[in-house]
């Protein structure tokens, strides 16, 4: 595919047709109340769309059509091999519409167009391909009972599944849920974050074009405390799969308890420790990779290695390298293909992230680079990459998820202190250790309480491995074949085959 210039991307952005109604039962519909909310771009403050702002009535309607679709078997009743063909066709359409989807993502939430095209859209199409391709290769089971019985263990779709997702990787987080949910035969209602609704709407439109029947994949847009809550409390939603903050994840547990005990999957926040030890052969490489991972996607990443725990003997060299890399990340026009750091999602979040700079100073950490907003003349939301050095793990910058381009460096004196510090967090999503000592690598990776441990790398990714966290980082896993289990019920059918004398 030929790559576009900044001028061409701007021309495409100006000509973009934005659909801002919801998709329910295969139709574009506004909210029953007629309400909308304004979607403004963090790139330059431009108006994007008046997006439908749903209420309980719209959620009820979406659940009703999703239930009807599930019950009549228009999708749930199809053979896995048929679902596979449609999901793969969907993946092809996502690839064919790469530029448009990438543009919607970039304009709506600010990430650079090069990331949207080469990472987000590519990963989303791969995800639908992967689960589509997998689903006719997964077998049910026969239990090893005595010969008087045949006990079948079969998987059935949950039924009506809701997915509530955040704004940092809007389509990708949605695809990690929607793809396995559709592959297993469920009907789905997707609720995107209010900051990033546009790509979800377009995805649902492409799904219809691919042949996913109306009513099977619906998108409802609106505020979390209204739409998300209504889905969480709905008595006819069988499973709710959420990616977002730990606080809201806890609300979903309450909603489930207060309603029908719907199944939950929770992918929540993180404050990932990244340990650089002196036993790693190339300190500069470890620090460089760590900084790239910390500033990727403007630091708006649940797995951001935002706590860098470093052995004191290599601390100085590590910080020098971090500063060097930070300076190579210049917030720029997200529509410029050479930009490596885009805009923050919106003004409110930018303000919240910036508060951590004063907090760091008050708590006694050193702000060694960054600490200021950038490109304010554009009307957009930008922050310079920031490094806090000489922090301690009890500071707010070490305990709270900042979700911005801010990296906290904590020097320690031993491997044991590094492990204790890494685990001193309510979160347990990702983590890393850099060492050439095999015994130490084993000790640290066993010692850290986190769903992901990287050894001598960071953020390596593949659909084949589960993704999710320990502790308050969540419950359950996205990705891999394990994710399929979340969207099915296990049924035991015990058949008595003992002969009658
Ligand atoms: P958020 O929790 O504020 O919102 C996420 C979704 O929940 C949105 O769709 C929002 O509308 C909805 N919501 C908000 N309040 C709600 C309520 N009271 N009831 C029901 N729904 C509600 O999170 P965010 O700011 O959009 O995203 C950032 C968070 O997401 C960070 O904490 C980040 O770590 C987390 N995240 C986790 C993963 C993971 O896989 N573990 C991946 C990406 C992001």
Coordinates of C-alpha atoms and ligand atoms in Angstrom, one line a residue:
X1 CA 0.0 0.0 0.0
X2 CA 1.4 3.4 -0.9
X3 CA 1.9 5.7 2.0
X4 CA 0.4 9.1 2.0
X5 CA 2.1 12.5 2.7
X6 CA 0.9 14.9 5.5
X7 CA -0.8 17.0 2.8
X8 CA -2.7 14.0 1.5
X9 CA -3.8 13.0 5.0
X10 CA -5.1 16.5 5.7
X11 CA -7.0 16.4 2.4
X12 CA -8.5 13.1 3.4
X13 CA -9.4 14.4 6.8
X14 CA -11.1 17.4 5.4
X15 CA -13.1 15.2 3.0
X16 CA -14.0 12.5 5.5
X17 CA -17.6 11.4 5.8
X18 CA -18.3 10.8 9.4
X19 CA -21.2 8.6 10.5
X20 CA -22.3 9.5 14.0
X21 CA -25.5 7.5 14.5
X22 CA -25.6 4.2 16.4
X23 CA -25.9 0.9 14.7
X24 CA -28.9 -1.1 16.0
X25 CA -30.5 -4.0 14.1
X26 CA -28.5 -3.1 11.0
X27 CA -29.8 0.5 10.9
X28 CA -28.3 3.8 11.7
X29 CA -30.3 5.3 14.5
X30 CA -30.2 8.4 16.7
X31 CA -30.9 8.3 20.4
X32 CA -34.6 7.9 21.2
X33 CA -34.3 11.2 23.1
X34 CA -32.8 12.9 20.1
X35 CA -29.8 13.8 22.3
X36 CA -26.3 14.1 20.9
X37 CA -22.8 15.0 22.2
X38 CA -20.1 16.9 20.5
X39 CA -17.0 15.0 19.4
X40 CA -14.0 17.4 19.1
X41 CA -10.6 16.4 17.8
X42 CA -7.7 16.7 20.2
X43 CA -5.4 17.1 17.2
X44 CA -6.5 20.7 16.7
X45 CA -9.8 21.2 18.4
X46 CA -11.8 20.8 15.2
X47 CA -15.4 19.7 15.4
X48 CA -15.9 16.1 14.2
X49 CA -19.5 15.2 14.8
X50 CA -22.6 15.3 16.9
X51 CA -22.7 11.7 18.2
X52 CA -25.9 10.0 19.3
X53 CA -26.1 10.1 23.1
X54 CA -28.0 7.0 24.1
X55 CA -30.1 6.4 27.2
X56 CA -31.6 3.4 28.8
X57 CA -34.4 3.2 26.2
X58 CA -31.8 2.8 23.4
X59 CA -29.9 0.2 25.5
X60 CA -33.1 -1.8 26.0
X61 CA -33.8 -1.7 22.2
X62 CA -30.3 -2.9 21.4
X63 CA -30.5 -5.7 23.9
X64 CA -33.9 -6.7 22.5
X65 CA -32.7 -7.0 18.9
X66 CA -29.5 -8.7 20.0
X67 CA -31.6 -11.3 21.9
X68 CA -33.9 -11.8 19.0
X69 CA -31.0 -12.3 16.7
X70 CA -29.5 -14.8 19.1
X71 CA -32.7 -16.8 19.5
X72 CA -33.5 -17.1 15.9
X73 CA -30.1 -18.5 15.1
X74 CA -29.3 -16.2 12.2
X75 CA -25.7 -16.2 13.5
X76 CA -25.6 -18.4 16.6
X77 CA -27.0 -21.2 14.5
X78 CA -24.5 -21.1 11.7
X79 CA -21.8 -23.7 11.4
X80 CA -18.4 -22.5 12.8
X81 CA -16.9 -22.9 9.3
X82 CA -19.6 -20.4 7.9
X83 CA -18.9 -17.9 10.7
X84 CA -15.2 -18.2 9.8
X85 CA -15.8 -17.2 6.2
X86 CA -17.8 -14.1 7.2
X87 CA -15.3 -13.0 9.9
X88 CA -12.4 -13.4 7.4
X89 CA -14.4 -11.3 4.9
X90 CA -14.8 -8.7 7.7
X91 CA -11.0 -8.7 8.3
X92 CA -10.5 -8.1 4.5
X93 CA -12.9 -5.2 4.5
X94 CA -11.1 -3.7 7.5
X95 CA -7.8 -3.9 5.6
X96 CA -9.4 -2.5 2.5
X97 CA -10.6 0.5 4.5
X98 CA -7.4 1.0 6.4
X99 CA -6.9 4.7 5.7
X100 CA -10.4 5.7 6.6
X101 CA -10.4 3.7 9.9
X102 CA -7.0 5.0 10.8
X103 CA -8.0 8.5 10.1
X104 CA -11.1 8.2 12.3
X105 CA -9.0 6.8 15.1
X106 CA -6.3 9.6 14.8
X107 CA -8.8 12.4 14.6
X108 CA -10.9 11.1 17.4
X109 CA -8.3 10.3 20.0
X110 CA -5.0 11.9 18.8
X111 CA -2.6 9.0 18.1
X112 CA -0.2 9.4 15.2
X113 CA -1.5 8.3 11.8
X114 CA 1.6 6.0 11.4
X115 CA 0.6 4.1 14.5
X116 CA -3.1 4.0 13.5
X117 CA -2.3 2.5 10.1
X118 CA 0.6 0.2 10.9
X119 CA -0.4 -0.9 14.4
X120 CA -4.1 -0.4 15.2
X121 CA -5.9 -1.2 11.9
X122 CA -3.4 -4.0 11.1
X123 CA -3.9 -5.6 14.6
X124 CA -7.7 -5.3 14.4
X125 CA -7.9 -7.1 11.0
X126 CA -5.5 -9.7 12.2
X127 CA -7.7 -10.3 15.3
X128 CA -10.9 -11.0 13.2
X129 CA -8.9 -13.2 10.9
X130 CA -7.4 -15.1 13.8
X131 CA -10.6 -15.8 15.7
X132 CA -12.4 -16.5 12.5
X133 CA -9.7 -19.0 11.4
X134 CA -9.6 -20.6 14.9
X135 CA -13.3 -21.3 15.5
X136 CA -13.7 -24.3 13.2
X137 CA -10.7 -26.0 14.7
X138 CA -11.8 -26.0 18.4
X139 CA -13.4 -29.3 19.4
X140 CA -15.8 -30.2 22.2
X141 CA -15.0 -33.1 24.6
X142 CA -16.2 -36.5 25.7
X143 CA -15.4 -37.2 29.4
X144 CA -13.6 -40.4 30.3
X145 CA -16.5 -41.9 32.2
X146 CA -17.3 -45.6 32.7
X147 CA -18.7 -47.4 29.6
X148 CA -22.3 -47.1 30.8
X149 CA -22.4 -43.5 29.9
X150 CA -21.4 -41.0 27.2
X151 CA -20.8 -37.6 28.8
X152 CA -20.4 -34.8 26.3
X153 CA -18.9 -31.5 27.4
X154 CA -20.0 -29.0 24.8
X155 CA -19.6 -25.2 24.5
X156 CA -22.6 -23.0 23.9
X157 CA -22.5 -19.2 23.3
X158 CA -23.4 -17.1 26.3
X159 CA -26.1 -15.3 24.3
X160 CA -26.2 -11.5 24.4
X161 CA -22.8 -10.1 25.2
X162 CA -21.9 -6.4 25.9
X163 CA -18.4 -5.0 25.4
X164 CA -17.5 -1.7 27.1
X165 CA -14.2 -0.3 26.0
X166 CA -11.8 2.6 26.5
X167 CA -10.4 5.3 24.2
X168 CA -6.6 4.5 24.1
X169 CA -6.9 1.7 21.4
X170 CA -10.5 2.1 20.6
X171 CA -10.9 -0.4 17.8
X172 CA -8.2 -2.8 19.0
X173 CA -9.7 -3.2 22.5
X174 CA -13.1 -3.7 20.9
X175 CA -11.8 -6.3 18.6
X176 CA -10.2 -8.4 21.4
X177 CA -13.7 -8.8 22.7
X178 CA -16.0 -8.6 19.7
X179 CA -13.9 -11.1 17.6
X180 CA -14.0 -14.1 20.0
X181 CA -17.6 -13.2 21.0
X182 CA -18.8 -13.3 17.4
X183 CA -16.7 -16.3 16.6
X184 CA -18.4 -18.3 19.3
X185 CA -21.8 -17.3 18.1
X186 CA -22.9 -14.6 20.4
X187 CA -24.8 -11.4 19.6
X188 CA -22.8 -8.3 20.6
X189 CA -23.5 -4.8 21.8
X190 CA -20.4 -2.6 21.7
X191 CA -20.2 0.6 23.7
X192 CA -17.2 2.6 22.8
X193 CA -15.8 5.4 25.1
X194 CA -17.4 8.7 24.5
X195 CA -14.0 10.2 23.5
X196 CA -13.7 7.7 20.6
X197 CA -17.0 6.5 19.2
X198 CA -16.4 7.0 15.5
X199 CA -14.3 4.0 14.5
X200 CA -16.7 1.6 16.3
X201 CA -19.6 2.9 14.2
X202 CA -17.7 2.4 11.0
X203 CA -16.6 -1.1 12.1
X204 CA -20.2 -2.1 12.6
X205 CA -21.1 -0.8 9.2
X206 CA -18.3 -2.9 7.7
X207 CA -19.5 -5.9 9.6
X208 CA -22.9 -5.6 7.9
X209 CA -21.2 -5.4 4.5
X210 CA -19.1 -8.5 5.3
X211 CA -22.3 -10.4 5.9
X212 CA -22.7 -10.4 9.7
X213 CA -26.5 -10.3 9.9
X214 CA -28.4 -7.2 11.3
X215 CA -28.9 -7.3 15.1
X216 CA -25.8 -9.5 15.7
X217 CA -23.2 -6.7 16.1
X218 CA -24.7 -3.4 17.5
X219 CA -23.0 -0.2 18.6
X220 CA -24.5 2.0 21.2
X221 CA -22.8 5.4 21.9
X222 CA -23.1 7.6 24.9
X223 CA -21.9 8.3 28.4
X224 CA -20.4 5.6 30.6
X225 CA -22.4 6.3 33.7
X226 CA -25.6 6.1 31.7
X227 CA -25.1 3.6 28.8
X228 CA -22.3 1.5 30.4
X229 CA -24.3 1.3 33.6
X230 CA -27.5 0.4 31.8
X231 CA -25.7 -2.5 30.0
X232 CA -24.1 -3.6 33.3
X233 CA -27.4 -3.7 35.1
X234 CA -29.5 -5.2 32.3
X235 CA -31.3 -8.4 33.2
X236 CA -31.0 -9.8 29.7
X237 CA -27.3 -9.3 29.0
X238 CA -25.5 -12.6 29.7
X239 CA -21.9 -11.4 29.8
X240 CA -20.2 -8.0 30.1
X241 CA -16.6 -7.6 29.0
X242 CA -15.0 -4.5 30.0
X243 CA -11.6 -2.8 29.4
X244 CA -11.0 0.4 31.3
X245 CA -10.1 1.8 34.7
X246 CA -10.1 -0.2 37.9
X247 CA -12.6 2.1 39.4
X248 CA -15.2 1.5 36.7
X249 CA -14.3 -2.2 36.7
X250 CA -15.4 -2.3 40.3
X251 CA -18.7 -0.6 39.3
X252 CA -19.3 -3.4 36.9
X253 CA -19.0 -6.0 39.6
X254 CA -21.6 -4.1 41.6
X255 CA -23.9 -3.9 38.5
X256 CA -23.6 -7.6 38.0
X257 CA -24.3 -8.4 41.6
X258 CA -27.3 -6.0 41.6
X259 CA -28.8 -7.6 38.4
X260 CA -28.5 -11.1 37.0
X261 CA -25.0 -12.1 38.0
X262 CA -23.9 -11.7 34.4
X263 CA -20.5 -13.0 33.6
X264 CA -17.7 -10.4 33.8
X265 CA -14.4 -10.0 32.1
X266 CA -12.3 -7.1 33.4
X267 CA -9.2 -5.8 31.8
X268 CA -8.2 -2.9 34.0
X269 CA -5.4 -0.4 34.9
X270 CA -1.7 -0.9 35.5
X271 CA 1.4 0.6 36.9
X272 CA 3.9 -1.7 35.4
X273 CA 7.3 -2.2 36.9
X274 CA 10.3 -2.5 34.6
X275 CA 13.4 -3.6 36.3
X276 CA 16.8 -2.9 34.8
X277 CA 19.6 -4.8 36.5
X278 CA 23.4 -4.3 36.3
X279 CA 23.6 -8.0 35.1
X280 CA 22.2 -7.0 31.7
X281 CA 25.0 -6.7 29.1
X282 CA 23.7 -3.6 27.4
X283 CA 22.3 -0.9 29.7
X284 CA 21.8 1.5 26.9
X285 CA 19.7 -0.9 24.9
X286 CA 17.5 -1.7 28.0
X287 CA 17.0 2.0 28.7
X288 CA 16.3 2.8 25.1
X289 CA 13.7 0.1 24.7
X290 CA 12.1 1.0 28.0
X291 CA 11.8 4.7 27.0
X292 CA 10.3 3.8 23.6
X293 CA 7.7 1.6 25.4
X294 CA 6.9 4.3 28.0
X295 CA 6.3 7.0 25.4
X296 CA 4.5 4.8 22.8
X297 CA 0.9 6.0 22.3
X298 CA 1.6 9.1 24.4
X299 CA 2.0 6.8 27.4
X300 CA -1.8 6.2 27.2
X301 CA -1.3 2.4 27.6
X302 CA -2.5 0.1 30.3
X303 CA 0.8 -1.8 30.0
X304 CA 3.0 1.3 29.9
X305 CA 6.2 0.5 31.8
X306 CA 5.7 3.6 33.9
X307 CA 7.7 2.5 37.0
X308 CA 11.4 2.0 36.0
X309 CA 13.1 0.3 38.9
X310 CA 16.9 0.4 38.3
X311 CA 19.9 -1.0 40.2
X312 CA 21.8 2.0 41.5
X313 CA 25.1 1.1 39.8
X314 CA 23.6 1.6 36.4
X315 CA 21.1 4.3 37.4
X316 CA 23.1 7.3 36.0
X317 CA 23.6 5.7 32.6
X318 CA 20.0 4.6 32.4
X319 CA 18.7 8.1 33.1
X320 CA 21.0 9.7 30.6
X321 CA 19.7 7.4 27.9
X322 CA 16.1 7.9 28.9
X323 CA 16.5 11.7 28.5
X324 CA 18.1 11.2 25.1
X325 CA 15.2 9.1 23.9
X326 CA 12.6 11.4 25.5
X327 CA 14.0 14.3 23.5
X328 CA 13.6 12.3 20.3
X329 CA 9.8 12.1 21.0
X330 CA 8.5 15.5 19.9
X331 CA 4.8 16.0 20.0
X332 CA 3.8 16.8 16.4
X333 CA 0.8 16.9 14.0
X334 CA -0.7 13.4 14.3
X335 CA -1.5 13.6 10.6
X336 CA 2.2 13.9 9.7
X337 CA 3.5 10.4 9.0
X338 CA 6.8 11.2 10.6
X339 CA 5.2 12.2 13.9
X340 CA 6.2 9.8 16.7
X341 CA 4.1 11.4 19.5
X342 CA 0.5 12.5 18.9
X343 CA -2.1 14.3 21.0
X344 CA -3.5 13.4 24.3
X345 CA -7.1 12.2 24.1
X346 CA -8.8 15.5 25.3
X347 CA -8.4 18.6 27.3
X348 CA -9.7 17.1 30.6
X349 CA -7.3 14.2 30.5
X350 CA -4.4 16.5 29.6
X351 CA -5.1 18.6 32.6
X352 CA -5.3 15.5 34.9
X353 CA -1.9 14.2 33.6
X354 CA -0.2 17.6 34.0
X355 CA -1.2 17.7 37.7
X356 CA 1.3 14.9 38.3
X357 CA 4.2 17.3 37.5
X358 CA 3.5 19.5 40.5
X359 CA 2.7 16.4 42.5
X360 CA 6.1 14.9 41.7
X361 CA 7.9 18.1 42.7
X362 CA 5.9 18.4 46.0
X363 CA 6.8 14.8 46.8
X364 CA 10.5 15.4 46.2
X365 CA 11.2 13.7 42.8
X366 CA 13.3 15.5 40.2
X367 CA 11.7 16.4 36.9
X368 CA 14.8 15.8 34.7
X369 CA 13.1 16.4 31.3
X370 CA 9.7 17.6 30.0
X371 CA 7.0 18.6 32.5
X372 CA 5.3 21.1 30.1
X373 CA 2.5 21.2 27.6
X374 CA 3.4 21.6 23.9
X375 CA 1.9 23.0 20.7
X376 CA -0.8 24.9 22.5
X377 CA -1.1 27.3 19.6
X378 CA -2.7 24.5 17.5
X379 CA -5.8 24.2 19.8
X380 CA -4.8 20.6 20.4
X381 CA -3.7 18.6 23.5
X382 CA 0.0 17.9 23.7
X383 CA 2.5 17.1 26.5
X384 CA 6.2 16.8 26.2
X385 CA 7.7 13.4 27.3
X386 CA 8.5 13.7 31.0
X387 CA 10.9 11.9 33.3
X388 CA 10.7 11.9 37.1
X389 CA 14.0 10.7 38.7
X390 CA 15.0 9.7 42.2
X391 CA 11.4 8.8 43.1
X392 CA 10.4 6.4 45.8
X393 CA 7.7 3.8 45.4
X394 CA 5.3 5.5 48.0
X395 CA 5.0 8.6 45.9
X396 CA 1.7 9.2 44.0
X397 CA 3.7 9.2 40.7
X398 CA 4.8 5.6 41.5
X399 CA 1.4 4.3 42.8
X400 CA -1.2 5.9 40.5
X401 CA -1.8 5.3 36.8
X402 CA -0.8 8.6 35.1
X403 CA -1.8 7.4 31.6
X404 CA 0.4 10.0 29.9
X405 CA 4.0 10.3 28.6
X406 CA 5.5 10.4 32.1
X407 CA 8.0 7.9 33.4
X408 CA 9.0 7.5 37.1
X409 CA 12.5 6.2 37.9
X410 CA 13.1 4.5 41.2
X411 CA 16.7 3.5 42.1
X412 CA 17.2 0.3 44.3
X413 CA 20.1 -1.5 45.8
X414 CA 19.4 -5.2 45.2
X415 CA 17.4 -7.8 43.2
X416 CA 15.3 -8.5 46.3
X417 CA 14.5 -4.9 46.8
X418 CA 13.6 -4.6 43.1
X419 CA 11.1 -7.5 43.4
X420 CA 9.5 -6.1 46.6
X421 CA 9.2 -2.6 45.0
X422 CA 7.7 -4.1 41.8
X423 CA 5.0 -5.9 43.9
X424 CA 4.2 -2.9 46.1
X425 CA 1.3 -1.9 43.9
X426 CA -2.4 -2.6 43.8
X427 CA -1.9 -3.4 40.1
X428 CA -0.4 -6.5 38.4
X429 CA -0.8 -6.1 34.7
X430 CA 2.6 -6.1 32.9
X431 CA 6.2 -6.1 34.1
X432 CA 9.8 -6.7 32.8
X433 CA 13.2 -7.6 33.9
X434 CA 16.5 -7.0 32.1
X435 CA 19.3 -9.4 33.1
X436 CA 21.7 -11.9 31.4
X437 CA 21.7 -14.1 34.5
X438 CA 19.3 -17.0 33.9
X439 CA 18.8 -17.7 37.6
X440 CA 18.0 -14.0 38.3
X441 CA 15.6 -13.9 35.3
X442 CA 13.7 -16.9 36.7
X443 CA 13.7 -15.6 40.3
X444 CA 12.3 -12.2 39.2
X445 CA 9.8 -13.5 36.7
X446 CA 8.5 -16.0 39.4
X447 CA 8.5 -13.4 42.0
X448 CA 6.5 -10.7 40.2
X449 CA 2.8 -10.8 40.6
X450 CA 1.7 -9.8 37.1
X451 CA -0.1 -11.3 34.2
X452 CA 2.7 -10.5 31.8
X453 CA 6.5 -10.7 32.5
X454 CA 8.9 -9.6 29.7
X455 CA 12.5 -10.8 30.0
X456 CA 15.0 -8.6 28.1
X457 CA 12.3 -6.9 26.0
X458 CA 9.1 -5.0 26.4
X459 CA 5.6 -5.1 24.9
X460 CA 6.3 -8.0 22.6
X461 CA 2.9 -9.0 21.4
X462 CA 1.1 -11.8 19.6
X463 CA -2.5 -12.9 19.4
X464 CA -1.4 -16.4 20.5
X465 CA -0.7 -15.3 24.1
X466 CA -3.2 -14.4 26.8
X467 CA -3.4 -10.7 28.0
X468 CA -4.6 -9.6 31.4
X469 CA -3.7 -8.9 34.9
X470 CA -3.3 -10.1 38.5
X471 CA -4.7 -8.2 41.5
X472 CA -6.7 -5.0 40.7
X473 CA -5.6 -5.1 37.0
X474 CA -8.5 -7.4 36.3
X475 CA -10.2 -10.7 36.0
X476 CA -9.9 -13.0 33.0
X477 CA -7.8 -12.8 29.8
X478 CA -8.2 -11.3 26.3
X479 CA -6.4 -12.8 23.3
X480 CA -5.3 -16.4 22.5
X481 CA -7.6 -19.5 22.5
X482 CA -8.1 -19.0 26.2
X483 CA -10.3 -15.9 25.5
X484 CA -12.8 -18.1 23.7
X485 CA -13.7 -19.7 27.1
X486 CA -15.1 -16.3 28.3
X487 CA -17.8 -16.2 25.7
X488 CA -19.2 -19.8 26.1
X489 CA -21.1 -21.8 28.7
X490 CA -19.9 -25.4 29.3
X491 CA -22.7 -27.9 29.1
X492 CA -22.5 -31.5 30.3
X493 CA -24.9 -33.9 28.6
X494 CA -24.8 -37.3 30.3
X495 CA -26.2 -40.1 28.2
X496 CA -27.0 -43.3 29.8
X497 CA -25.9 -46.1 27.4
X498 CA -26.1 -49.0 29.8
X499 CA -27.9 -51.9 28.2
X500 CA -31.2 -53.0 29.8
X501 CA -31.4 -56.7 30.6
Ligands
LIG1 P1 -12.8 4.4 31.9 O1 -12.9 3.3 32.9 O2 -13.1 5.8 32.4 O3 -13.9 4.2 30.7 C1 -13.9 2.9 30.0 C2 -15.3 2.7 29.5 O4 -16.2 2.6 30.6 C3 -15.8 3.8 28.6 O5 -16.6 3.3 27.6 C4 -16.7 4.6 29.6 O6 -17.8 5.3 28.9 C5 -17.3 3.5 30.5 N1 -17.7 4.0 31.8 C6 -17.2 5.1 32.5 N2 -17.8 5.3 33.6 C7 -18.7 4.3 33.7 C8 -19.7 3.9 34.7 N3 -19.9 4.6 35.8 N4 -20.5 2.8 34.5 C9 -20.3 2.1 33.3 N5 -19.5 2.4 32.4 C10 -18.7 3.5 32.5 O7 -11.4 4.2 31.2 P2 -10.8 5.2 30.1 O8 -10.3 6.4 30.7 O9 -11.6 5.2 28.9 O10 -9.5 4.3 29.7 C11 -8.3 4.3 30.5 C12 -8.3 3.1 31.4 O11 -8.4 1.9 30.7 C13 -6.9 3.0 32.1 O12 -7.1 2.7 33.5 C14 -6.2 1.8 31.4 O13 -5.3 1.2 32.1 C15 -7.4 1.0 31.1 N6 -7.0 0.0 30.0 C16 -6.8 -1.3 30.4 C17 -6.5 -2.2 29.4 C18 -6.3 -3.7 29.7 O14 -6.3 -4.5 28.8 N7 -6.0 -4.1 31.0 C19 -6.3 -1.8 28.1 C20 -6.5 -0.5 27.7 C21 -6.9 0.4 28.7

